[in-house]
Short mmCIF file of C-alpha atoms in Angstrom, two decimals:
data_model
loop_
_atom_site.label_atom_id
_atom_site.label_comp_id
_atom_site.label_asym_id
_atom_site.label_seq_id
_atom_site.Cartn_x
_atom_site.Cartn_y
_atom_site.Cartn_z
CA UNK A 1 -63.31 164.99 6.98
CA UNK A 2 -60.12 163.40 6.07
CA UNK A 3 -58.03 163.46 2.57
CA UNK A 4 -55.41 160.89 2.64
CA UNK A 5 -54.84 160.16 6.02
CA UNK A 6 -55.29 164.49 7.12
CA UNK A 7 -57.76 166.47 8.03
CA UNK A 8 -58.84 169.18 5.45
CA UNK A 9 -58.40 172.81 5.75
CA UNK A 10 -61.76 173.25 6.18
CA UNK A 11 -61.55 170.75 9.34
CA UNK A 12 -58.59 172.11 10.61
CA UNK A 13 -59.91 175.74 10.63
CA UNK A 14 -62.97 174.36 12.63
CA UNK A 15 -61.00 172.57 14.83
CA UNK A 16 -58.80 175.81 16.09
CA UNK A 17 -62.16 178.00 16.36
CA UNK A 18 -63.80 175.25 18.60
CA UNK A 19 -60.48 175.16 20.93
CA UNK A 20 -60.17 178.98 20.88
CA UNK A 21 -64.04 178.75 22.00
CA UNK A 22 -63.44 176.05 24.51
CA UNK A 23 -60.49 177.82 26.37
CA UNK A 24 -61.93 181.66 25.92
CA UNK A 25 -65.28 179.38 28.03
CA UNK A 26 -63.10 177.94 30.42
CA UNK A 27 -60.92 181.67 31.02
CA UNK A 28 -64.02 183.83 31.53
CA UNK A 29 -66.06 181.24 33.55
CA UNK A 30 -63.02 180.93 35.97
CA UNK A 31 -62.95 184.68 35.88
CA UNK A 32 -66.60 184.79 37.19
CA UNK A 33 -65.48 183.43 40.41
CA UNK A 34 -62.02 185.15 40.56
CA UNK A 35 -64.99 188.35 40.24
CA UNK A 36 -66.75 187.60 43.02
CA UNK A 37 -64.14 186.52 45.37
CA UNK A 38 -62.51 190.11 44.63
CA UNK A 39 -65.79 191.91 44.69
CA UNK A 40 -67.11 190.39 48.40
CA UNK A 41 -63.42 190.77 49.66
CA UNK A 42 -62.44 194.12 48.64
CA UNK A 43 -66.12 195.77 49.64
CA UNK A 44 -67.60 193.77 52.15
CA UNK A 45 -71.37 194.18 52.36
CA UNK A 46 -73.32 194.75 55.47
CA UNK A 47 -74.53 191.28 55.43
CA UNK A 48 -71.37 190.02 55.42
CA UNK A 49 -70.89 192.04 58.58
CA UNK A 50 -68.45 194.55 56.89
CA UNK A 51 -65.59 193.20 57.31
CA UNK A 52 -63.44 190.36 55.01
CA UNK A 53 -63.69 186.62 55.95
CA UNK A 54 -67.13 186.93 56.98
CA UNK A 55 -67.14 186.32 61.36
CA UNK A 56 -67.22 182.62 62.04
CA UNK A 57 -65.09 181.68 58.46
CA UNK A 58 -61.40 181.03 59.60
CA UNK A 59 -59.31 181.21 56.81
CA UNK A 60 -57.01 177.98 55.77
CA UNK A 61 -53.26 178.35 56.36
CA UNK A 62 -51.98 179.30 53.04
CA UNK A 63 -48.44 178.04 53.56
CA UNK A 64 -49.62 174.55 54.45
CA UNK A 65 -52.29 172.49 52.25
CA UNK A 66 -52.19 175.14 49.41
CA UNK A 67 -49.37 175.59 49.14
CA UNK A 68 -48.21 171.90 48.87
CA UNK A 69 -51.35 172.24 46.08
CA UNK A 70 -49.51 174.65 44.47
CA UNK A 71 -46.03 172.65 44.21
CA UNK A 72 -47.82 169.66 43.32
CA UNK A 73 -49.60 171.52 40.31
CA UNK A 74 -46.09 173.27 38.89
CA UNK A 75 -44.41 169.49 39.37
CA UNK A 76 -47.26 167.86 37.20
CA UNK A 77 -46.86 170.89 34.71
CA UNK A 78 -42.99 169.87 34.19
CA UNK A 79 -43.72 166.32 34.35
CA UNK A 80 -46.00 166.46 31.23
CA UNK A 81 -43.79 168.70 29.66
CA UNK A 82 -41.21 166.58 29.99
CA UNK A 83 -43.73 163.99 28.45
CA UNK A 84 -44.34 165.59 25.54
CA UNK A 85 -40.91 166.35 24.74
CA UNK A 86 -39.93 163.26 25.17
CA UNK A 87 -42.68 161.81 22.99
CA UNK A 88 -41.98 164.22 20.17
CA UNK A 89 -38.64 162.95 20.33
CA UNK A 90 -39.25 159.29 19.91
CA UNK A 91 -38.56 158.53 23.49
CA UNK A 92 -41.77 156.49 24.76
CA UNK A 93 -40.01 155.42 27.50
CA UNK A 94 -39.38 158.84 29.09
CA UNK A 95 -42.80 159.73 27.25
CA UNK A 96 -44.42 157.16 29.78
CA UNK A 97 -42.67 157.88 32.56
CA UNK A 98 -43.83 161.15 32.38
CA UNK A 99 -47.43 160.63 31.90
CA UNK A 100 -47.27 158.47 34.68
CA UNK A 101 -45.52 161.11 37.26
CA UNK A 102 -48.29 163.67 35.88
CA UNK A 103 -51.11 160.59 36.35
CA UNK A 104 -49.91 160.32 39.92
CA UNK A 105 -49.41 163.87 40.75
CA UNK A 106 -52.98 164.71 39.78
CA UNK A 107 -54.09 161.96 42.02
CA UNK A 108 -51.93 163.19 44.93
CA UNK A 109 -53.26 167.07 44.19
CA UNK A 110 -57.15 165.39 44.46
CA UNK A 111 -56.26 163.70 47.20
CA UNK A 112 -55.13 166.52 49.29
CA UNK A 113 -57.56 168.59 48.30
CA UNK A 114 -60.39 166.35 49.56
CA UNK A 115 -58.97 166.79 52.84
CA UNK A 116 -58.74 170.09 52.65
CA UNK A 117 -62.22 169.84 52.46
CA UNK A 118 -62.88 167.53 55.04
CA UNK A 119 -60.70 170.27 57.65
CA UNK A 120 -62.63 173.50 56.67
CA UNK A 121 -64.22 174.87 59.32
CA UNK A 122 -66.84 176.65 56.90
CA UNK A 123 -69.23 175.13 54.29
CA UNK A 124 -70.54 175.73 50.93
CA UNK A 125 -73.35 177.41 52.84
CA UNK A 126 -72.01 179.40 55.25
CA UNK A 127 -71.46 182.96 53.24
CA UNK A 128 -69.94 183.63 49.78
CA UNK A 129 -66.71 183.24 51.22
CA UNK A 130 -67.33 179.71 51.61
CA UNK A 131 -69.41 179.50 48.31
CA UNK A 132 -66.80 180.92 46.09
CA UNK A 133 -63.96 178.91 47.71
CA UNK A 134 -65.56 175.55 47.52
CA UNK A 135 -67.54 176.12 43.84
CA UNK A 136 -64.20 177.82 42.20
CA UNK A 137 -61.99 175.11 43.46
CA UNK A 138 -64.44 172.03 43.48
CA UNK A 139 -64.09 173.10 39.60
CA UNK A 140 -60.38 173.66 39.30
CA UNK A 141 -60.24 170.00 40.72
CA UNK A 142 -62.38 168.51 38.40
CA UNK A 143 -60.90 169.87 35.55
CA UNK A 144 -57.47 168.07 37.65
CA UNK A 145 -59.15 165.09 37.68
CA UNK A 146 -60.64 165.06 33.87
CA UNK A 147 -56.92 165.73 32.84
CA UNK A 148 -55.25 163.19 34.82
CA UNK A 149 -57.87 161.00 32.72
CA UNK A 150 -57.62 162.09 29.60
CA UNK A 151 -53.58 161.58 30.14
CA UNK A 152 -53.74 158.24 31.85
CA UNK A 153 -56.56 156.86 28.46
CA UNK A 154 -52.70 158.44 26.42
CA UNK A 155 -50.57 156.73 28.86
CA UNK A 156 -52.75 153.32 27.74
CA UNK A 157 -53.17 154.21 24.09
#
């Protein structure tokens, strides 16, 4: 699969199908849930007691936990970017220190999202309200927490 020391075209072209694959997966199986929270929210169904959050679901404070969330998420996106253009410039020193910022920031954004799981007042059972919420972003955080990974096994190599 190499020829001195590269891959081949052959390789290469296989490569960019399998990540255009991976990423098209990973857009329309987020979009599955960003479906159904639109779909139970903007038509409520009589089960749901017509009316958007289901009775007995209180909603989180958006401008508190999430939002933090949010902030920490943009942060690690300009720490790694700040990473990579450091490493492309032969800078492993600000290369490191940026994987490490990113490392910890994905941490931190795991961290407060398990307590915002601990203080819902719902459950993964309660309605689709609370099925959506905690399946969409139980996934979004794992996909945190495989990244910070894969960057900290880069931050080692």
């Amino acid at each position: 699969a190499t020829f001195q020391g590269f891959h081949t075209y052959r390789v290469s072209v296989g490569f960019r199908w399998g990540n255009n694959l991976f990423i098209n997966s990973e857009v329309f199986f987020f979009l599955a849930f960003f479906w159904a929270y639109f779909h139970s929210s903007l038509a409520p169904t009589f089960e749901l007691g017509s009316c958007w959050p289901p009775v007995g679901v209180d909603f989180l404070n958006p401008f508190s936990v999430p939002l933090l969330n949010t902030a920490v998420l943009l942060a690690s996106g300009v720490s790694v970017t700040w990473a990579h253009h450091a490493l492309m410039e032969n800078d492993r020193s600000g290369g490191v220190v940026g994987l490490i910022v990113t490392v910890c920031l994905g941490v931190y954004f795991s961290v407060l999202q398990a307590g915002e799981y601990y203080d819902a007042s719902f459950g993964l059972s309660d309605s689709v309200f609370g099925s959506v919420f905690f399946v969409a972003t139980g996934f979004h955080g794992l996909h945190v927490l495989i990244g910070s990974t894969f960057l900290l096994v880069c931050l080692f190599r």
